[in-house]
mmCIF file with all atom_site columns, C-alpha atoms and ligand atoms in Angstrom:
data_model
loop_
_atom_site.group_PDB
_atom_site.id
_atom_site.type_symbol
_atom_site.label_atom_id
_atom_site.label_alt_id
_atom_site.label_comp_id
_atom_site.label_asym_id
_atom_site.label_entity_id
_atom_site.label_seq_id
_atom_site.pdbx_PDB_ins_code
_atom_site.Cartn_x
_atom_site.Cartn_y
_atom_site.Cartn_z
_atom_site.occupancy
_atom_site.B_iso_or_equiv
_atom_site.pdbx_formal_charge
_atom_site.auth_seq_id
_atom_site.auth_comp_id
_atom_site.auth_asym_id
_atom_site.auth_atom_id
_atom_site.pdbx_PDB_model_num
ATOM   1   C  CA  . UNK A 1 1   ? 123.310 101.179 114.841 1.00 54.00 ? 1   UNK A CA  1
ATOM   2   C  CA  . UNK A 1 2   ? 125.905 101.460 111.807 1.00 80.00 ? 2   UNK A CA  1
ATOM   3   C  CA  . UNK A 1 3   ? 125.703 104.558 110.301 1.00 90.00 ? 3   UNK A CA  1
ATOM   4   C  CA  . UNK A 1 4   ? 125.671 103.194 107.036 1.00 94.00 ? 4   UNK A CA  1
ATOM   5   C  CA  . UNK A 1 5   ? 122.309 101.683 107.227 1.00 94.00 ? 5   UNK A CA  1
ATOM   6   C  CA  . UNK A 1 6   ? 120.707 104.638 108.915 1.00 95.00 ? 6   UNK A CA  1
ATOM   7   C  CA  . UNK A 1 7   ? 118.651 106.803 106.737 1.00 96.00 ? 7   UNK A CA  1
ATOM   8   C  CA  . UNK A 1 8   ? 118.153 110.213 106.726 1.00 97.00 ? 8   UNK A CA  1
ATOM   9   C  CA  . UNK A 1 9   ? 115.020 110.479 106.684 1.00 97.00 ? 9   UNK A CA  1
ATOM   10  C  CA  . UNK A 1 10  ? 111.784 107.983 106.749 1.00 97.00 ? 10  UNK A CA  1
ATOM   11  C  CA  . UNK A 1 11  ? 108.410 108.328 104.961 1.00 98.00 ? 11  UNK A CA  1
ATOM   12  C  CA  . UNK A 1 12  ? 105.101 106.695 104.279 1.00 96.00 ? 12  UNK A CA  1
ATOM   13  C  CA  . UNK A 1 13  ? 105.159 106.639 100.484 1.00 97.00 ? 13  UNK A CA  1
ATOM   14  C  CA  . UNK A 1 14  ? 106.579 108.670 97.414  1.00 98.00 ? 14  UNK A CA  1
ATOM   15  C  CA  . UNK A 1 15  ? 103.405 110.520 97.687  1.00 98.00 ? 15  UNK A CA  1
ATOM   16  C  CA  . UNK A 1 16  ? 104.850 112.028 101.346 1.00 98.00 ? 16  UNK A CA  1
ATOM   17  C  CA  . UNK A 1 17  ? 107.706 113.928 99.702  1.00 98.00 ? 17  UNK A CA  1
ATOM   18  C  CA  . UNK A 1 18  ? 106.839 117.156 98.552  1.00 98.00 ? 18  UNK A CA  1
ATOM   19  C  CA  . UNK A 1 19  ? 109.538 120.161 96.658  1.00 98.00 ? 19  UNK A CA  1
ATOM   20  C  CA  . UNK A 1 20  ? 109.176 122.264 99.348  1.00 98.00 ? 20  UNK A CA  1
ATOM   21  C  CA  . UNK A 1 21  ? 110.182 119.600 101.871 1.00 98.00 ? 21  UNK A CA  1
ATOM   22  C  CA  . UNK A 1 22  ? 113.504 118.629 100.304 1.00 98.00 ? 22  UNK A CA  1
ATOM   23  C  CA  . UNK A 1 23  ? 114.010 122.550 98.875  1.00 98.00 ? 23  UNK A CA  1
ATOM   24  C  CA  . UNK A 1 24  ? 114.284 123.360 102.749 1.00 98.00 ? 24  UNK A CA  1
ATOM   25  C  CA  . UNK A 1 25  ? 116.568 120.243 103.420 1.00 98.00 ? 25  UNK A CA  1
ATOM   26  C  CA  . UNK A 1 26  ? 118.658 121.528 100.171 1.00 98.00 ? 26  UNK A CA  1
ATOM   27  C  CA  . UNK A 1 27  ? 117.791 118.426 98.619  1.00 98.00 ? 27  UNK A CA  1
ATOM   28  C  CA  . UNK A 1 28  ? 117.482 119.193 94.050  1.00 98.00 ? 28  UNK A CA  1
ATOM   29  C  CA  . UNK A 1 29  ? 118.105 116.065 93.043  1.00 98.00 ? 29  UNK A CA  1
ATOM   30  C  CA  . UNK A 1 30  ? 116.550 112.703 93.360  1.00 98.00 ? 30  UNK A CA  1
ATOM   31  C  CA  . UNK A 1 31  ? 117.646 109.147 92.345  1.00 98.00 ? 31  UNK A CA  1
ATOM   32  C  CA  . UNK A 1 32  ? 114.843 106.361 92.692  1.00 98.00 ? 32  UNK A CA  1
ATOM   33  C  CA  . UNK A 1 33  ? 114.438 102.978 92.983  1.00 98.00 ? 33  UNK A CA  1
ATOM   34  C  CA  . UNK A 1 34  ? 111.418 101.276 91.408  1.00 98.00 ? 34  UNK A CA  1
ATOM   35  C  CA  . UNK A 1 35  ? 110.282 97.972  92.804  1.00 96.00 ? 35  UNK A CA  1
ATOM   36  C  CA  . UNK A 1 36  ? 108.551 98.568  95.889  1.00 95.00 ? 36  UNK A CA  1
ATOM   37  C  CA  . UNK A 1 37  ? 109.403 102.478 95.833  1.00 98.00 ? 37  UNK A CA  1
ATOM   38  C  CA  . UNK A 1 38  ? 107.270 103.788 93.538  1.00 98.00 ? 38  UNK A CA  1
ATOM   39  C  CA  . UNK A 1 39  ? 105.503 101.008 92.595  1.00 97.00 ? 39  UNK A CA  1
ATOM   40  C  CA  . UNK A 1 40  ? 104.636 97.183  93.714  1.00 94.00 ? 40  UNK A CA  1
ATOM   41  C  CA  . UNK A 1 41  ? 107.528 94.917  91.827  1.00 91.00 ? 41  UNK A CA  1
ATOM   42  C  CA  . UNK A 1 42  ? 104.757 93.134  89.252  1.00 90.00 ? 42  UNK A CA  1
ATOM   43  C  CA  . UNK A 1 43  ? 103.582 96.663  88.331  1.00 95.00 ? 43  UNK A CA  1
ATOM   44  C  CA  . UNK A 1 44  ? 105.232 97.451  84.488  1.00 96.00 ? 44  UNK A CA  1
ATOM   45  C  CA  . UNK A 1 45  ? 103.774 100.561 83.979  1.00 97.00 ? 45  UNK A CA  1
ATOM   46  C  CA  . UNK A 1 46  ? 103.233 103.931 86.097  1.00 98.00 ? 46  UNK A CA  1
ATOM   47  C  CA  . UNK A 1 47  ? 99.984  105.370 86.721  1.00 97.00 ? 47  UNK A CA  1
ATOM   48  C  CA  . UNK A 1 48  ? 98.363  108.441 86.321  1.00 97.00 ? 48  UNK A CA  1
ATOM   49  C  CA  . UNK A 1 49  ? 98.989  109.420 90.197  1.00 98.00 ? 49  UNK A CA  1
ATOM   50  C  CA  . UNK A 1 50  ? 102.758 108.817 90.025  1.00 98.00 ? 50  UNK A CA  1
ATOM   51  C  CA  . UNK A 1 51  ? 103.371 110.465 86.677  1.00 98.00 ? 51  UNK A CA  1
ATOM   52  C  CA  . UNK A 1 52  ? 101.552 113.589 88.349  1.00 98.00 ? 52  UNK A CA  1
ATOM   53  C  CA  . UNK A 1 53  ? 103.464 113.309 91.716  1.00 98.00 ? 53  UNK A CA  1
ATOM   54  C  CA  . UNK A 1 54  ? 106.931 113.226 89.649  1.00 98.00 ? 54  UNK A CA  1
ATOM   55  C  CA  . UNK A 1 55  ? 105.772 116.144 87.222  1.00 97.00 ? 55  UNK A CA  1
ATOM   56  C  CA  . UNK A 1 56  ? 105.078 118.114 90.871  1.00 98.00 ? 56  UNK A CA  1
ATOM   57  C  CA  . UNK A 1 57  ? 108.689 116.953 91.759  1.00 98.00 ? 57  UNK A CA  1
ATOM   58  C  CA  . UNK A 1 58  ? 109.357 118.500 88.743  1.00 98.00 ? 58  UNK A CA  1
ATOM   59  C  CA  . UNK A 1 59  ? 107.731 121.693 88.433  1.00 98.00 ? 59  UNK A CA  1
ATOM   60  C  CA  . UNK A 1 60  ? 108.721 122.680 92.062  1.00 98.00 ? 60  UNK A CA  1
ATOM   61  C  CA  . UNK A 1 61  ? 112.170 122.195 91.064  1.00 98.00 ? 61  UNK A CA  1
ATOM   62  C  CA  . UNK A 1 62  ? 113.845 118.560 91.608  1.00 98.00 ? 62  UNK A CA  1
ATOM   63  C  CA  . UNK A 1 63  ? 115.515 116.634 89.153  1.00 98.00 ? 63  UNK A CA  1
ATOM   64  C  CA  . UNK A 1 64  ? 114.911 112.815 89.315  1.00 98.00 ? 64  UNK A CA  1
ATOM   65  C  CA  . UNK A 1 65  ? 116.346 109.826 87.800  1.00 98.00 ? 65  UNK A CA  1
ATOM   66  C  CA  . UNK A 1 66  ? 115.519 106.531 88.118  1.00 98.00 ? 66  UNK A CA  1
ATOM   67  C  CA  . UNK A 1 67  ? 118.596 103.918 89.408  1.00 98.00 ? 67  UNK A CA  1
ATOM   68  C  CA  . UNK A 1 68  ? 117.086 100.048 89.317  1.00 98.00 ? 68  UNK A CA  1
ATOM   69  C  CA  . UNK A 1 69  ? 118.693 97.044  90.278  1.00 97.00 ? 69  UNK A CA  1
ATOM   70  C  CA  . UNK A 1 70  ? 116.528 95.817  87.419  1.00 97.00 ? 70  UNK A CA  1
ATOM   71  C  CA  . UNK A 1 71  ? 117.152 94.902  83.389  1.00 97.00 ? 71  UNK A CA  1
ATOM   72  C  CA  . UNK A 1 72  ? 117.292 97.307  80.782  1.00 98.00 ? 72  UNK A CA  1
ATOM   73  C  CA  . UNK A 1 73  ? 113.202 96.455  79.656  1.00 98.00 ? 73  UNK A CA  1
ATOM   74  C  CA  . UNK A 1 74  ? 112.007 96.822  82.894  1.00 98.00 ? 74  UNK A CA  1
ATOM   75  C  CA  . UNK A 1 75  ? 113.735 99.984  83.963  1.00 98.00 ? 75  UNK A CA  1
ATOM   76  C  CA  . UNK A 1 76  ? 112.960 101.042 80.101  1.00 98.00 ? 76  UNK A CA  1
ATOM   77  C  CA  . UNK A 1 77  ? 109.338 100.754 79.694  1.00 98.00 ? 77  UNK A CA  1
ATOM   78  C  CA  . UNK A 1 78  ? 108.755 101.821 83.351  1.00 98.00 ? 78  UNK A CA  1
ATOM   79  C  CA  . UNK A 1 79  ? 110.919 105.122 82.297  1.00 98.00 ? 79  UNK A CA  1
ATOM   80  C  CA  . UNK A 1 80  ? 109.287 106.280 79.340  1.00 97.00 ? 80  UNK A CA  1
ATOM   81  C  CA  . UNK A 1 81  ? 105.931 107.584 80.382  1.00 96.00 ? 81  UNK A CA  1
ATOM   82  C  CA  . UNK A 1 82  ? 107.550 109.289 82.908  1.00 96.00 ? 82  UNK A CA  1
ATOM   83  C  CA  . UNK A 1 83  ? 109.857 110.967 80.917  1.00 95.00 ? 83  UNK A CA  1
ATOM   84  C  CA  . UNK A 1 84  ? 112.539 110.704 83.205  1.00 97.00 ? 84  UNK A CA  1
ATOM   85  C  CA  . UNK A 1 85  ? 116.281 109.386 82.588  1.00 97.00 ? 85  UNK A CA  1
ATOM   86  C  CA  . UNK A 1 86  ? 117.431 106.022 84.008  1.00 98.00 ? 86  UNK A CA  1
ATOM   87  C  CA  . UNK A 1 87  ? 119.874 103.712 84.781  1.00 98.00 ? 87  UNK A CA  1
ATOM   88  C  CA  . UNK A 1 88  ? 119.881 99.802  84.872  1.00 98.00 ? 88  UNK A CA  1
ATOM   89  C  CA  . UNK A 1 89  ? 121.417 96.909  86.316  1.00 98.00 ? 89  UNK A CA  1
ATOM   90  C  CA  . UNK A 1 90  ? 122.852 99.823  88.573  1.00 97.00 ? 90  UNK A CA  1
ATOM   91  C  CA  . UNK A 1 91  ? 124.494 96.961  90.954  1.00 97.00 ? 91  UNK A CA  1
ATOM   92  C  CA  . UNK A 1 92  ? 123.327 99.072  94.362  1.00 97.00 ? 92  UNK A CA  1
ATOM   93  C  CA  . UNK A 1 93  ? 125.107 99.475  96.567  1.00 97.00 ? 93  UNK A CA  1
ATOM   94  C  CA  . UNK A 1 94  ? 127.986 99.894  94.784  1.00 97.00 ? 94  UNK A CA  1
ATOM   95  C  CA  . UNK A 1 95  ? 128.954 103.127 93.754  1.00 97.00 ? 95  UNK A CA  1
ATOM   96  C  CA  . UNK A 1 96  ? 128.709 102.758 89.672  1.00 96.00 ? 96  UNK A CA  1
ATOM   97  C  CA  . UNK A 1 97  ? 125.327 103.976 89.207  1.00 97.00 ? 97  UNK A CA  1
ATOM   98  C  CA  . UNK A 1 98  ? 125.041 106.374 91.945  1.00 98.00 ? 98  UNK A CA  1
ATOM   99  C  CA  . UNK A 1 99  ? 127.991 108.217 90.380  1.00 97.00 ? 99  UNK A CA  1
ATOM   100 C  CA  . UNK A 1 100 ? 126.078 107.609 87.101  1.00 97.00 ? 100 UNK A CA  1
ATOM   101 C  CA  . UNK A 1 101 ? 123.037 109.848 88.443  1.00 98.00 ? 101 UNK A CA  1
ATOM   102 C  CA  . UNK A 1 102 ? 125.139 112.527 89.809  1.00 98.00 ? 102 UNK A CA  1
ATOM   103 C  CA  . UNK A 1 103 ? 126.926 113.345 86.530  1.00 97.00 ? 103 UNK A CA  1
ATOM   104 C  CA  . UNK A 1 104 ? 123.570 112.990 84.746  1.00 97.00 ? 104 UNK A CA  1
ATOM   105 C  CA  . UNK A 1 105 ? 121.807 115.202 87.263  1.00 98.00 ? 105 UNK A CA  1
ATOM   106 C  CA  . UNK A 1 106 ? 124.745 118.019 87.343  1.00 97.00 ? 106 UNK A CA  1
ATOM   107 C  CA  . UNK A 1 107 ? 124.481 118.287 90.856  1.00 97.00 ? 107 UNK A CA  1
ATOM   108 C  CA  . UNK A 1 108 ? 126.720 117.529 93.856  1.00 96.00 ? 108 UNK A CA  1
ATOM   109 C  CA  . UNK A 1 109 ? 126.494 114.892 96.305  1.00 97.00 ? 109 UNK A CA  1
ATOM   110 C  CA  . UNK A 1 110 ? 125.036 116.959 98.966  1.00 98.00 ? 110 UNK A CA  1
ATOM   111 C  CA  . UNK A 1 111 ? 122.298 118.373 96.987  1.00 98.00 ? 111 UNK A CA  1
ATOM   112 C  CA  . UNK A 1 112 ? 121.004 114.577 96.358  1.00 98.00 ? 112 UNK A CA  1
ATOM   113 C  CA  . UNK A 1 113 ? 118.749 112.426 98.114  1.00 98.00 ? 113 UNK A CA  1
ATOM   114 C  CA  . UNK A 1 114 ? 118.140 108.303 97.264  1.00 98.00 ? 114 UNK A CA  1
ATOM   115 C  CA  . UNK A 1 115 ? 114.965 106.982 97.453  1.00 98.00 ? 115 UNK A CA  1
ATOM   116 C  CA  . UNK A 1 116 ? 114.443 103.632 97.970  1.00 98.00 ? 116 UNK A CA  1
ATOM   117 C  CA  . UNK A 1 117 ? 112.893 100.496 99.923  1.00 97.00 ? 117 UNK A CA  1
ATOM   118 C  CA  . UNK A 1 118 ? 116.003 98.797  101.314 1.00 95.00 ? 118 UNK A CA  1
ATOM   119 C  CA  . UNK A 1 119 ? 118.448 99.413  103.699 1.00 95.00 ? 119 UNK A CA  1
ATOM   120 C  CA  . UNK A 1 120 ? 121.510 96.978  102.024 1.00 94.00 ? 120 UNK A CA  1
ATOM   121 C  CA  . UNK A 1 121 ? 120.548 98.649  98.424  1.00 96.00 ? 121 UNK A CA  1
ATOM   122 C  CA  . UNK A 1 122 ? 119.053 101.920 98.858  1.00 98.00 ? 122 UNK A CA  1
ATOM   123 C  CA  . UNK A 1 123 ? 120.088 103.353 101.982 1.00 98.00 ? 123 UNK A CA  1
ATOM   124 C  CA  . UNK A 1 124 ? 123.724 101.752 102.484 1.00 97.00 ? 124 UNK A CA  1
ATOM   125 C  CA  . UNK A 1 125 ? 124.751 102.849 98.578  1.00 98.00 ? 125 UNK A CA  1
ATOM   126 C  CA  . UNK A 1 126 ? 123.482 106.312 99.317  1.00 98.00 ? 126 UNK A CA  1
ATOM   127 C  CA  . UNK A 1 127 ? 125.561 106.679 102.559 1.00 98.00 ? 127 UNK A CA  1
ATOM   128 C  CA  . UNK A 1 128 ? 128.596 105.398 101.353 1.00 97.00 ? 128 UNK A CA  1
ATOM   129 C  CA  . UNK A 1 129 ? 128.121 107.619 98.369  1.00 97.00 ? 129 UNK A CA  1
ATOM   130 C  CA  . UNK A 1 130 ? 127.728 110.513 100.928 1.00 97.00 ? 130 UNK A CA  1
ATOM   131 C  CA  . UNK A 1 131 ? 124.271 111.513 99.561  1.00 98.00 ? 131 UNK A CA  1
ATOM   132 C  CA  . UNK A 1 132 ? 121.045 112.278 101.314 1.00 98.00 ? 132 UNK A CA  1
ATOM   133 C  CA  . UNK A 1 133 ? 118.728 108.735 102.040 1.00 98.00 ? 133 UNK A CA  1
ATOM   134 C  CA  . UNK A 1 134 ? 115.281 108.669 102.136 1.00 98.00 ? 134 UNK A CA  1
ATOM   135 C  CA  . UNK A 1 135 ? 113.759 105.413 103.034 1.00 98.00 ? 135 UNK A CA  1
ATOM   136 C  CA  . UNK A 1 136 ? 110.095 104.277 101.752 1.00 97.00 ? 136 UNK A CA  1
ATOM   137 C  CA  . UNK A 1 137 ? 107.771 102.028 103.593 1.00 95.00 ? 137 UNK A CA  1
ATOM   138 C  CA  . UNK A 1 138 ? 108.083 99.020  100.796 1.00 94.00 ? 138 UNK A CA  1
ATOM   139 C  CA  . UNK A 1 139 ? 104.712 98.881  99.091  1.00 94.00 ? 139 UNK A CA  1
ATOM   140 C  CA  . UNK A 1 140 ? 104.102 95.159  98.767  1.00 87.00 ? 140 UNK A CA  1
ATOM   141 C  CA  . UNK A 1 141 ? 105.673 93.029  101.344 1.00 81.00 ? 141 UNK A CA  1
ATOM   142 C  CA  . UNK A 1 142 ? 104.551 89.881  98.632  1.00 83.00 ? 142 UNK A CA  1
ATOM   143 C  CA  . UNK A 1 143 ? 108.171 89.909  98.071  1.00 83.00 ? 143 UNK A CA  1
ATOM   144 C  CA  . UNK A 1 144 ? 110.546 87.153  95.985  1.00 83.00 ? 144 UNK A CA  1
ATOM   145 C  CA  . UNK A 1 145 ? 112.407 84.715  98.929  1.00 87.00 ? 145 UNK A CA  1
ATOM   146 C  CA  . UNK A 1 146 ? 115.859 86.814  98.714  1.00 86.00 ? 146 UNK A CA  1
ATOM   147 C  CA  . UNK A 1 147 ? 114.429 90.164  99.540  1.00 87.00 ? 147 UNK A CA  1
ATOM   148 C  CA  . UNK A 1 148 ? 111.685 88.500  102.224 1.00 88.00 ? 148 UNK A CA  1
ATOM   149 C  CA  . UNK A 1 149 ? 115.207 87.533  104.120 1.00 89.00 ? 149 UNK A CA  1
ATOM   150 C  CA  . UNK A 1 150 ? 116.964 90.433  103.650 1.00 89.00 ? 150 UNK A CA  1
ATOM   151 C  CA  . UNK A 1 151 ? 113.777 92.546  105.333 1.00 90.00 ? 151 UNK A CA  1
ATOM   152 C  CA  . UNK A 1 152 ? 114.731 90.171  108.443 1.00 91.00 ? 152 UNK A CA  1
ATOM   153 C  CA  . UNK A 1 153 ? 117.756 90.693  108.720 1.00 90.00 ? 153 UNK A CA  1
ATOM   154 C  CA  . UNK A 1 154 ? 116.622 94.625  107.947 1.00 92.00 ? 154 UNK A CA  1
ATOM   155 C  CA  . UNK A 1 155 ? 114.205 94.429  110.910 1.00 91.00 ? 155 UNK A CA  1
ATOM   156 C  CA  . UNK A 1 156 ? 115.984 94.987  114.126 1.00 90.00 ? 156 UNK A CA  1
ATOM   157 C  CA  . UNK A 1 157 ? 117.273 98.275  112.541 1.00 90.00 ? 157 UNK A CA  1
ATOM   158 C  CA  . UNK A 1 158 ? 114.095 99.449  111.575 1.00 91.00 ? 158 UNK A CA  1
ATOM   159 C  CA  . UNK A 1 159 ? 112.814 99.185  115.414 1.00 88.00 ? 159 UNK A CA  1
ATOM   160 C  CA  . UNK A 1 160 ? 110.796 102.141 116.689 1.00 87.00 ? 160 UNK A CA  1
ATOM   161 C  CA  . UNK A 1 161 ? 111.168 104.292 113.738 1.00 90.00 ? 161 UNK A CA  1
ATOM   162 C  CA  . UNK A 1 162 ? 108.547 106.838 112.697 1.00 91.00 ? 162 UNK A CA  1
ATOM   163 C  CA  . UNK A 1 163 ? 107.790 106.777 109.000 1.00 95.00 ? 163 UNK A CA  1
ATOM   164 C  CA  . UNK A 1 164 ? 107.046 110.803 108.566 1.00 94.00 ? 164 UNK A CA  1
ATOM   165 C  CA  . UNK A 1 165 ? 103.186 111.258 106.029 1.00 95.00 ? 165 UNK A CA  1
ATOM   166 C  CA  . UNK A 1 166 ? 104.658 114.838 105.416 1.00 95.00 ? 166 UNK A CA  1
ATOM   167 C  CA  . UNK A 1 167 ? 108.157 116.218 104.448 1.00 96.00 ? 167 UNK A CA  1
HETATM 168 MG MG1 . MG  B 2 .   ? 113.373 98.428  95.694  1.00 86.33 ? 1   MG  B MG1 1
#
């Protein structure tokens, strides 16, 4: 398999990664993706569970920022009640907004994880950035024509892979 589209590490849901889990991978610092990450891609708002599970991230000692393929409102309104910076219309996989994160993060490559729903965004920008990739089960597979191709073509590297409930 190219080792550009292999991620580092697989899980169930957001709701799988816990401090303690990335603190003993030397993972501080995450950068997420929102559609189909954290929540389903018709879903403007966070809710009560995932502002609690980032304030965890948060208290146990990770930085997060949010880096979304989507427009400034989106990203922008999603952002706010979770008090968390962003950047939009980040262009993953290139490196732009990636590099973005870092410098607004203060923390080096190795100490940063992506987390995201798709290999040719998520996981391929990480890797080529040299940064940790964690790849999330995508929540709603009720996905726009584009993306329902690109999980295809996804597929045959995704064979036989455990998605850990735990890290
Ligand atoms: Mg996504």
């Amino acid at each position: 398999m190219a080792k550009v589209l292999k991620p580092d590490i697989l899980v169930s849901s957001i709701y799988a990664i816990t401090p303690e889990g990335l603190k003993n991978r030397k993972i501080y610092g995450l950068i997420l993706d929102i559609d189909n990450t954290l929540v389903a891609t018709h879903i403007k708002d966070p809710d009560e569970k995932l502002i609690n599970h980032l304030k965890t991230l948060r208290d146990g000692g990770i930085r997060a920022i949010i880096v979304s393929n989507a427009r400034k409102e989106r990203v922008e309104q999603f952002a706010r009640p979770l008090n968390i910076e962003y950047v939009y219309k980040a262009l993953k996989p290139l490196g732009r907004g990636f590099k973005l994160a870092l410098k607004k993060l203060s923390l080096s490559k190795e100490n940063v994880a992506i987390v995201g729903d798709q290999l040719f965004t998520d996981v391929l920008g990480g890797n080529l950035q040299g940064i940790h990739t964690i790849l999330i089960k995508p929540i709603d597979l009720n996905e726009p024509l584009p993306i329902r191709l690109k999980r295809i073509i996804e597929k045959p590297f995704l064979i036989n892979k455990r998605y850990e409930d735990k890290i």
